[in-house]
Amino acid sequence: MDTSQVTDMSQMFLNCRSLKNLDLKSFQTNQVNDMSQMFGGCSDLRMLNITNFDTSRVTNMNGMFSGCETLEKLDLSNFDTTNVKHMTNMFENSDALKSLNLGDKFIVPKDKEEDLKLVDKVWVNIGNGTEDNPKPDDKNGVTSVELLSMANKGNWVAKPEKEYQGPFTVKIPNNIDDELTVEIPTAVQPEYVGSTFEIDVPQKDGYVADKKTVAIIAMVDKLMTEDKVTYTALEKTPVKNQRKVEPTHYQSVQPLSAVQSAIKAAPVVETEVVKPAVKGTVTDFMNYVTVYPDLESAQVYDINGLKAQGRILDKNYSWFSDKALKIGDQKYYHVLNHDWIKAEDVYIYREIDKTVRTKDVLMTTLVDSRTKASDVRALGSLMILKSKKLALLNNHKYYQITANEFVDVDKVDVIDA
């Protein structure tokens, strides 16, 4: 939807009472001057993404979020209200709000803070924590009026009722050690009952865990997790010493596997072999990987981190990699035999077979393998799609829709197991 020439968005979604999720980050609003009652009466709205709104020309925000009775989180960090003259009842009857992010340019006319009708709560900033695990600079907090009058507002949450007084250790349910207990790092130790955060799964020699992190919640007197970790024993395979060999032209040999047949010949350039200054470390990896589809090809390397002249992998090629190699700050993943590929040339994925459905929103954004939003395609409301791959892109999970189109797992619902 092209909104680049729209000047009036007042009452645009007024009284859309069945609307639950609305992602408008692709909206162009740099010409808009009136946003009054834009989301007024959206009483069942749970998620609203307007982080890219340009409000520099807006003069009227009266009742913009009034009646959003179930909306708990609102990110207005990008809002510029320097030209806004009318903000009366902006947050009226939006009493579920408990997370509010306001930027430096969110300015309320002097002595008009009460007119916005922001729910009367005590607010604390998240400090060095997160919205789910706040670590405020001042635990006393501020009132709603004080918050709106502050010059440097930032990210605030409604002050939780009770401070956490329990120990900073948690027992991790798992299949091999009934007494597996982890000490919580200082950086994420909770301040309040109800705070949630994640910690890394403990590593066990000779085993690989089925997950990287577990979610922790602070109860009244203890920390607990509902996640169970399953450890799988690894078959120990000694890493053989590698000897330097002359570059091999893969097209001249009979391929022994699908991976070997995928490795192609590239122009051979004679180079001097230099012994690396740092010895590489090989560890277990055990993940599926795919060469990024925006690459023409990916260079193959030997165990010393030197280019394997004449050997490359095509874009979109996928395989199961059992080992990771680290030389200094550079990480590689195993391909086959003595061949390795740089970690930044591939993304990690898991094979799945799921049917998903987009949420009941105007549009759902598609991204490419680099998580760049598509300019030409988006998904409509309640679309049903099949996905065979769950990809980890920029440390977030996405379902693959086509070879280079992915949808955020948080923006769809799984409708079969």
Short mmCIF file of C-alpha atoms in Angstrom, two decimals:
data_model
loop_
_atom_site.label_atom_id
_atom_site.label_comp_id
_atom_site.label_asym_id
_atom_site.label_seq_id
_atom_site.Cartn_x
_atom_site.Cartn_y
_atom_site.Cartn_z
CA MET A 1 0.00 0.00 0.00
CA ASP A 2 1.45 3.36 -1.08
CA THR A 3 0.73 5.98 1.59
CA SER A 4 3.45 8.42 0.57
CA GLN A 5 0.97 11.15 -0.43
CA VAL A 6 -1.57 10.70 2.37
CA THR A 7 -2.01 13.78 4.57
CA ASP A 8 -4.94 12.71 6.79
CA MET A 9 -4.97 9.39 8.65
CA SER A 10 -7.48 10.42 11.29
CA GLN A 11 -9.91 7.62 12.29
CA MET A 12 -8.15 5.28 9.87
CA PHE A 13 -8.70 2.21 12.10
CA LEU A 14 -11.37 3.70 14.34
CA ASN A 15 -13.40 1.06 16.23
CA CYS A 16 -11.73 -1.91 14.52
CA ARG A 17 -12.66 -3.96 17.57
CA SER A 18 -11.68 -7.36 16.12
CA LEU A 19 -8.21 -6.21 15.10
CA LYS A 20 -5.55 -7.97 17.19
CA ASN A 21 -2.24 -7.35 15.41
CA LEU A 22 -1.24 -4.46 13.18
CA ASP A 23 2.19 -4.09 11.57
CA LEU A 24 2.49 -0.71 9.85
CA LYS A 25 6.25 -0.29 9.78
CA SER A 26 6.12 -0.03 5.97
CA PHE A 27 3.69 2.91 6.09
CA GLN A 28 5.07 6.20 4.74
CA THR A 29 3.72 9.03 6.89
CA ASN A 30 6.05 11.93 6.17
CA GLN A 31 3.18 13.96 4.61
CA VAL A 32 0.59 13.26 7.30
CA ASN A 33 -0.65 16.14 9.48
CA ASP A 34 -3.64 14.53 11.24
CA MET A 35 -3.51 11.24 13.19
CA SER A 36 -6.35 11.94 15.59
CA GLN A 37 -8.33 8.83 16.61
CA MET A 38 -6.20 6.80 14.21
CA PHE A 39 -6.39 3.68 16.43
CA GLY A 40 -9.24 4.84 18.65
CA GLY A 41 -11.57 2.11 19.85
CA CYS A 42 -9.32 -0.80 18.77
CA SER A 43 -10.30 -2.50 22.00
CA ASP A 44 -8.75 -5.92 21.24
CA LEU A 45 -5.50 -4.69 19.70
CA ARG A 46 -2.56 -6.62 21.22
CA MET A 47 0.36 -5.71 18.94
CA LEU A 48 1.00 -2.43 17.11
CA ASN A 49 4.19 -1.77 15.14
CA ILE A 50 4.53 1.88 14.12
CA THR A 51 8.26 2.18 14.79
CA ASN A 52 8.96 3.71 11.37
CA PHE A 53 6.29 6.41 11.52
CA ASP A 54 7.51 9.88 10.53
CA THR A 55 5.35 12.27 12.57
CA SER A 56 7.37 15.43 12.02
CA ARG A 57 4.45 17.16 10.21
CA VAL A 58 1.64 15.93 12.43
CA THR A 59 -0.25 18.63 14.35
CA ASN A 60 -3.18 16.61 15.75
CA MET A 61 -2.88 13.42 17.84
CA ASN A 62 -6.07 13.79 19.87
CA GLY A 63 -7.27 10.35 21.02
CA MET A 64 -4.75 8.57 18.81
CA PHE A 65 -4.64 5.47 21.06
CA SER A 66 -7.78 6.05 23.09
CA GLY A 67 -9.75 2.90 23.85
CA CYS A 68 -6.89 0.49 23.05
CA GLU A 69 -7.94 -1.45 26.13
CA THR A 70 -5.73 -4.53 25.70
CA LEU A 71 -2.59 -2.92 24.26
CA GLU A 72 0.28 -3.59 26.69
CA LYS A 73 3.29 -2.31 24.76
CA LEU A 74 3.79 0.85 22.72
CA ASP A 75 7.04 1.89 21.04
CA LEU A 76 6.92 5.58 20.13
CA SER A 77 10.69 6.06 20.23
CA ASN A 78 10.66 7.40 16.67
CA PHE A 79 7.83 9.89 17.25
CA ASP A 80 8.56 13.58 16.69
CA THR A 81 5.79 15.66 18.28
CA THR A 82 7.49 19.05 18.09
CA ASN A 83 4.75 20.35 15.77
CA VAL A 84 1.81 18.64 17.51
CA LYS A 85 -0.66 21.13 18.97
CA HIS A 86 -3.40 18.73 20.07
CA MET A 87 -2.73 15.63 22.22
CA THR A 88 -5.86 15.53 24.38
CA ASN A 89 -6.95 12.00 25.45
CA MET A 90 -4.11 10.49 23.44
CA PHE A 91 -3.93 7.44 25.77
CA GLU A 92 -7.40 7.58 27.34
CA ASN A 93 -8.76 4.17 28.44
CA SER A 94 -5.60 2.38 27.32
CA ASP A 95 -5.08 1.16 30.86
CA ALA A 96 -3.34 -2.13 29.99
CA LEU A 97 -0.20 -0.27 28.92
CA LYS A 98 2.80 -1.50 30.87
CA SER A 99 5.68 -0.84 28.46
CA LEU A 100 6.24 2.58 26.89
CA ASN A 101 9.22 3.70 24.82
CA LEU A 102 9.42 7.45 24.18
CA GLY A 103 12.18 9.23 22.27
CA ASP A 104 13.82 12.61 22.85
CA LYS A 105 11.48 14.28 20.35
CA PHE A 106 8.29 13.10 22.06
CA ILE A 107 7.47 16.51 23.51
CA VAL A 108 4.30 17.34 25.43
CA PRO A 109 3.25 21.00 25.72
CA LYS A 110 4.08 22.36 29.18
CA ASP A 111 1.39 21.74 31.82
CA LYS A 112 -0.61 19.59 29.36
CA GLU A 113 0.75 16.22 30.52
CA GLU A 114 -2.44 15.26 32.35
CA ASP A 115 -4.51 15.92 29.24
CA LEU A 116 -2.98 12.88 27.52
CA LYS A 117 -4.71 10.60 30.08
CA LEU A 118 -1.80 8.16 30.32
CA VAL A 119 -2.79 5.42 32.79
CA ASP A 120 -1.91 6.36 36.37
CA LYS A 121 0.98 4.03 37.23
CA VAL A 122 4.47 4.20 38.69
CA TRP A 123 7.04 3.72 35.92
CA VAL A 124 10.67 2.58 36.09
CA ASN A 125 13.17 2.70 33.26
CA ILE A 126 14.64 -0.61 32.10
CA GLY A 127 18.22 0.58 32.72
CA ASN A 128 20.71 -2.06 31.61
CA GLY A 129 17.99 -4.70 31.54
CA THR A 130 15.11 -5.42 29.19
CA GLU A 131 11.37 -4.85 29.19
CA ASP A 132 10.91 -8.37 30.56
CA ASN A 133 13.78 -8.05 33.04
CA PRO A 134 14.11 -4.37 34.01
CA LYS A 135 17.12 -3.14 35.99
CA PRO A 136 16.15 0.48 36.74
CA ASP A 137 18.54 3.25 37.74
CA ASP A 138 15.98 4.47 40.28
CA LYS A 139 13.70 1.86 41.83
CA ASN A 140 11.38 4.56 43.21
CA GLY A 141 10.16 5.29 39.69
CA VAL A 142 8.14 8.23 38.39
CA THR A 143 4.46 9.04 37.89
CA SER A 144 2.83 9.17 34.47
CA VAL A 145 2.80 12.98 34.53
CA GLU A 146 6.48 13.08 35.52
CA LEU A 147 7.35 10.65 32.75
CA LEU A 148 5.63 12.74 30.08
CA SER A 149 7.35 15.90 31.30
CA MET A 150 10.87 14.44 31.19
CA ALA A 151 13.23 15.64 28.48
CA ASN A 152 15.07 12.32 28.10
CA LYS A 153 12.31 9.74 28.39
CA GLY A 154 13.62 6.40 27.09
CA ASN A 155 12.21 2.92 27.64
CA TRP A 156 9.90 2.49 30.67
CA VAL A 157 7.79 -0.26 32.18
CA ALA A 158 5.13 -0.26 34.87
CA LYS A 159 6.90 -0.92 38.16
CA PRO A 160 6.44 -4.58 39.20
CA GLU A 161 4.77 -5.12 42.56
CA LYS A 162 7.46 -7.16 44.35
CA GLU A 163 11.24 -7.21 44.39
CA TYR A 164 12.92 -10.60 44.00
CA GLN A 165 14.63 -11.81 47.19
CA GLY A 166 15.57 -15.39 46.27
CA PRO A 167 18.87 -17.04 45.26
CA PHE A 168 20.50 -16.45 41.88
CA THR A 169 20.76 -20.10 40.91
CA VAL A 170 18.40 -22.27 38.90
CA LYS A 171 18.06 -26.02 38.43
CA ILE A 172 17.88 -27.04 34.75
CA PRO A 173 15.65 -30.08 34.00
CA ASN A 174 17.55 -32.50 31.75
CA ASN A 175 17.99 -36.19 30.93
CA ILE A 176 21.46 -36.90 32.37
CA ASP A 177 21.97 -34.92 35.59
CA ASP A 178 19.22 -34.45 38.19
CA GLU A 179 21.31 -31.88 40.07
CA LEU A 180 22.32 -29.65 37.16
CA THR A 181 22.31 -26.16 38.68
CA VAL A 182 23.45 -22.94 37.03
CA GLU A 183 24.53 -19.68 38.64
CA ILE A 184 22.83 -16.71 36.99
CA PRO A 185 25.25 -14.16 35.46
CA THR A 186 25.20 -10.77 37.20
CA ALA A 187 24.11 -8.99 34.01
CA VAL A 188 20.74 -10.78 33.96
CA GLN A 189 20.06 -11.35 37.66
CA PRO A 190 16.42 -10.26 38.13
CA GLU A 191 15.28 -7.36 40.30
CA TYR A 192 11.58 -8.24 40.41
CA VAL A 193 9.21 -11.17 40.80
CA GLY A 194 7.82 -12.02 37.37
CA SER A 195 10.95 -10.99 35.46
CA THR A 196 11.89 -13.32 32.61
CA PHE A 197 15.19 -13.79 30.78
CA GLU A 198 17.28 -16.41 29.02
CA ILE A 199 20.55 -18.10 29.92
CA ASP A 200 22.87 -20.34 27.92
CA VAL A 201 22.41 -24.08 28.25
CA PRO A 202 25.36 -25.64 30.15
CA GLN A 203 27.75 -27.58 27.94
CA LYS A 204 28.49 -31.21 28.78
CA ASP A 205 31.66 -32.89 27.49
CA GLY A 206 30.79 -35.61 25.01
CA TYR A 207 27.20 -34.42 24.56
CA VAL A 208 25.28 -31.99 22.39
CA ALA A 209 22.18 -30.20 23.75
CA ASP A 210 18.92 -29.85 21.82
CA LYS A 211 18.72 -26.11 22.53
CA LYS A 212 21.06 -23.17 23.02
CA THR A 213 19.18 -21.27 25.73
CA VAL A 214 16.44 -21.77 28.31
CA ALA A 215 13.89 -19.24 29.56
CA ILE A 216 13.96 -18.38 33.27
CA ILE A 217 11.23 -16.74 35.37
CA ALA A 218 11.63 -15.20 38.81
CA MET A 219 9.10 -16.57 41.29
CA VAL A 220 8.59 -15.19 44.81
CA ASP A 221 11.51 -17.07 46.37
CA LYS A 222 13.26 -18.95 43.56
CA LEU A 223 14.11 -19.02 39.87
CA MET A 224 12.67 -21.74 37.65
CA THR A 225 12.38 -22.85 34.04
CA GLU A 226 9.81 -24.99 32.26
CA ASP A 227 12.30 -25.83 29.49
CA LYS A 228 13.85 -29.29 29.55
CA VAL A 229 17.24 -29.87 27.95
CA THR A 230 17.90 -33.15 26.17
CA TYR A 231 21.56 -34.10 25.81
CA THR A 232 22.65 -36.55 23.12
CA ALA A 233 25.95 -38.43 23.37
CA LEU A 234 28.39 -37.76 20.55
CA GLU A 235 30.42 -40.42 18.84
CA LYS A 236 34.02 -39.43 19.37
CA THR A 237 35.98 -39.23 16.13
CA PRO A 238 39.64 -38.25 16.41
CA VAL A 239 40.70 -35.34 14.23
CA LYS A 240 43.52 -36.54 12.00
CA ASN A 241 46.59 -34.47 11.26
CA GLN A 242 46.23 -32.74 7.92
CA ARG A 243 49.01 -32.49 5.38
CA LYS A 244 49.38 -29.77 2.79
CA VAL A 245 48.43 -30.87 -0.69
CA GLU A 246 48.44 -29.25 -4.08
CA PRO A 247 45.11 -27.65 -5.15
CA THR A 248 42.71 -30.27 -6.49
CA HIS A 249 40.40 -29.71 -9.44
CA TYR A 250 37.18 -31.40 -8.30
CA GLN A 251 35.85 -31.82 -11.82
CA SER A 252 38.70 -34.22 -12.56
CA VAL A 253 37.64 -36.84 -10.01
CA GLN A 254 34.63 -39.10 -9.62
CA PRO A 255 32.33 -37.54 -6.96
CA LEU A 256 31.79 -39.75 -3.89
CA SER A 257 28.75 -37.98 -2.42
CA ALA A 258 26.17 -35.27 -3.00
CA VAL A 259 28.41 -32.77 -1.23
CA GLN A 260 31.44 -33.65 -3.32
CA SER A 261 29.41 -33.33 -6.49
CA ALA A 262 28.26 -29.89 -5.39
CA ILE A 263 31.81 -28.58 -4.99
CA LYS A 264 32.72 -27.03 -8.30
CA ALA A 265 35.90 -25.95 -9.99
CA ALA A 266 36.87 -22.30 -9.87
CA PRO A 267 39.77 -20.66 -11.74
CA VAL A 268 43.01 -21.81 -10.10
CA VAL A 269 45.38 -19.04 -9.05
CA GLU A 270 48.86 -20.09 -7.98
CA THR A 271 49.56 -18.75 -4.49
CA GLU A 272 52.32 -19.25 -1.95
CA VAL A 273 51.25 -21.49 0.92
CA VAL A 274 51.77 -19.67 4.23
CA LYS A 275 51.57 -21.48 7.55
CA PRO A 276 48.89 -19.86 9.76
CA ALA A 277 50.07 -18.02 12.86
CA VAL A 278 47.20 -19.37 14.97
CA LYS A 279 46.38 -23.06 15.31
CA GLY A 280 42.77 -23.89 14.60
CA THR A 281 40.40 -25.50 17.10
CA VAL A 282 37.83 -28.07 15.95
CA THR A 283 34.60 -28.53 17.91
CA ASP A 284 31.30 -30.34 17.35
CA PHE A 285 28.69 -28.33 15.43
CA MET A 286 25.92 -30.70 14.20
CA ASN A 287 23.70 -28.34 12.19
CA TYR A 288 22.27 -28.00 8.72
CA VAL A 289 23.59 -24.99 6.77
CA THR A 290 22.80 -23.30 3.44
CA VAL A 291 24.99 -21.06 1.29
CA TYR A 292 23.44 -17.59 1.17
CA PRO A 293 21.34 -17.22 -2.00
CA ASP A 294 22.68 -13.71 -2.73
CA LEU A 295 26.20 -15.10 -3.24
CA GLU A 296 27.29 -16.28 -6.67
CA SER A 297 29.30 -18.99 -4.92
CA ALA A 298 31.17 -19.64 -1.67
CA GLN A 299 34.89 -20.32 -1.49
CA VAL A 300 36.09 -23.57 0.08
CA TYR A 301 39.06 -23.55 2.51
CA ASP A 302 41.39 -26.17 3.99
CA ILE A 303 41.85 -26.88 7.70
CA ASN A 304 44.60 -24.23 7.87
CA GLY A 305 42.21 -21.53 6.67
CA LEU A 306 43.86 -21.32 3.26
CA LYS A 307 41.82 -21.13 0.06
CA ALA A 308 41.29 -24.51 -1.56
CA GLN A 309 42.07 -23.27 -5.04
CA GLY A 310 39.59 -24.48 -7.61
CA ARG A 311 36.85 -25.47 -5.14
CA ILE A 312 33.59 -23.59 -4.54
CA LEU A 313 29.99 -24.26 -3.49
CA ASP A 314 26.96 -22.90 -5.35
CA LYS A 315 24.51 -20.51 -3.72
CA ASN A 316 21.54 -22.19 -1.96
CA TYR A 317 23.50 -25.42 -1.51
CA SER A 318 22.56 -27.17 1.76
CA TRP A 319 24.21 -29.93 3.80
CA PHE A 320 24.66 -31.26 7.33
CA SER A 321 27.86 -29.95 8.93
CA ASP A 322 29.26 -31.97 11.83
CA LYS A 323 32.21 -29.80 12.89
CA ALA A 324 33.17 -26.16 13.42
CA LEU A 325 36.70 -24.82 13.05
CA LYS A 326 37.99 -21.61 14.64
CA ILE A 327 41.26 -19.97 13.60
CA GLY A 328 41.75 -16.74 15.51
CA ASP A 329 38.48 -14.81 15.15
CA GLN A 330 37.43 -16.63 11.97
CA LYS A 331 34.94 -19.49 12.17
CA TYR A 332 34.45 -22.20 9.52
CA TYR A 333 31.99 -25.09 9.10
CA HIS A 334 32.95 -28.53 7.80
CA VAL A 335 31.88 -29.52 4.28
CA LEU A 336 33.55 -32.87 3.52
CA ASN A 337 36.94 -34.49 4.07
CA HIS A 338 39.45 -31.62 4.35
CA ASP A 339 37.09 -28.90 3.10
CA TRP A 340 35.63 -26.04 5.17
CA ILE A 341 33.55 -22.96 4.44
CA LYS A 342 33.41 -19.60 6.22
CA ALA A 343 30.56 -19.26 8.71
CA GLU A 344 29.51 -15.89 7.30
CA ASP A 345 28.81 -17.48 3.89
CA VAL A 346 26.01 -19.70 5.22
CA TYR A 347 23.00 -19.60 7.48
CA ILE A 348 21.90 -22.31 9.92
CA TYR A 349 18.55 -24.05 9.53
CA ARG A 350 16.49 -27.01 10.69
CA GLU A 351 14.38 -29.24 8.45
CA ILE A 352 10.65 -29.05 9.25
CA ASP A 353 7.30 -29.74 7.64
CA LYS A 354 4.84 -27.17 8.90
CA THR A 355 1.77 -25.32 7.75
CA VAL A 356 1.61 -21.74 9.00
CA ARG A 357 -0.94 -18.96 8.74
CA THR A 358 -0.35 -15.21 8.82
CA LYS A 359 -2.05 -13.27 11.57
CA ASP A 360 -5.15 -11.14 11.15
CA VAL A 361 -3.23 -8.02 10.17
CA LEU A 362 -3.23 -5.78 7.12
CA MET A 363 0.04 -7.18 5.78
CA THR A 364 2.95 -9.35 6.93
CA THR A 365 6.44 -8.45 5.79
CA LEU A 366 8.70 -10.90 3.96
CA VAL A 367 12.47 -10.67 4.34
CA ASP A 368 15.42 -12.13 2.46
CA SER A 369 18.16 -14.29 3.98
CA ARG A 370 19.91 -11.14 5.24
CA THR A 371 16.61 -10.08 6.95
CA LYS A 372 16.13 -7.16 4.57
CA ALA A 373 12.43 -6.42 4.11
CA SER A 374 11.03 -7.03 0.64
CA ASP A 375 10.02 -3.94 -1.34
CA VAL A 376 7.91 -5.88 -3.83
CA ARG A 377 6.07 -8.61 -1.92
CA ALA A 378 4.19 -9.04 1.33
CA LEU A 379 1.74 -11.57 2.74
CA GLY A 380 -1.93 -10.81 3.21
CA SER A 381 -4.15 -11.48 6.19
CA LEU A 382 -4.72 -15.14 7.23
CA MET A 383 -2.72 -16.62 4.33
CA ILE A 384 -1.88 -20.34 4.67
CA LEU A 385 1.66 -21.37 3.68
CA LYS A 386 3.88 -24.47 3.76
CA SER A 387 7.42 -24.32 5.09
CA LYS A 388 10.15 -26.96 4.93
CA LYS A 389 12.89 -24.96 6.62
CA LEU A 390 13.23 -23.10 9.92
CA ALA A 391 16.15 -20.70 9.43
CA LEU A 392 18.23 -18.81 11.98
CA LEU A 393 18.88 -15.37 10.49
CA ASN A 394 20.58 -12.67 12.56
CA ASN A 395 19.94 -14.77 15.68
CA HIS A 396 16.17 -14.89 15.05
CA LYS A 397 13.99 -17.67 13.67
CA TYR A 398 12.18 -17.43 10.33
CA TYR A 399 10.12 -19.85 8.24
CA GLN A 400 11.35 -20.17 4.66
CA ILE A 401 8.61 -19.50 2.09
CA THR A 402 10.67 -19.49 -1.14
CA ALA A 403 14.41 -19.83 -1.81
CA ASN A 404 15.10 -16.29 -0.60
CA GLU A 405 11.87 -15.26 1.12
CA PHE A 406 11.30 -15.78 4.83
CA VAL A 407 8.66 -14.80 7.38
CA ASP A 408 9.27 -14.05 11.06
CA VAL A 409 8.04 -16.92 13.28
CA ASP A 410 6.44 -14.36 15.58
CA LYS A 411 4.23 -13.09 12.75
CA VAL A 412 2.54 -16.38 11.87
CA ASP A 413 0.71 -19.15 13.69
CA VAL A 414 1.48 -22.85 13.22
CA ILE A 415 -1.72 -24.67 12.33
CA ASP A 416 -0.33 -28.20 12.34
CA ALA A 417 2.37 -29.99 14.30
#
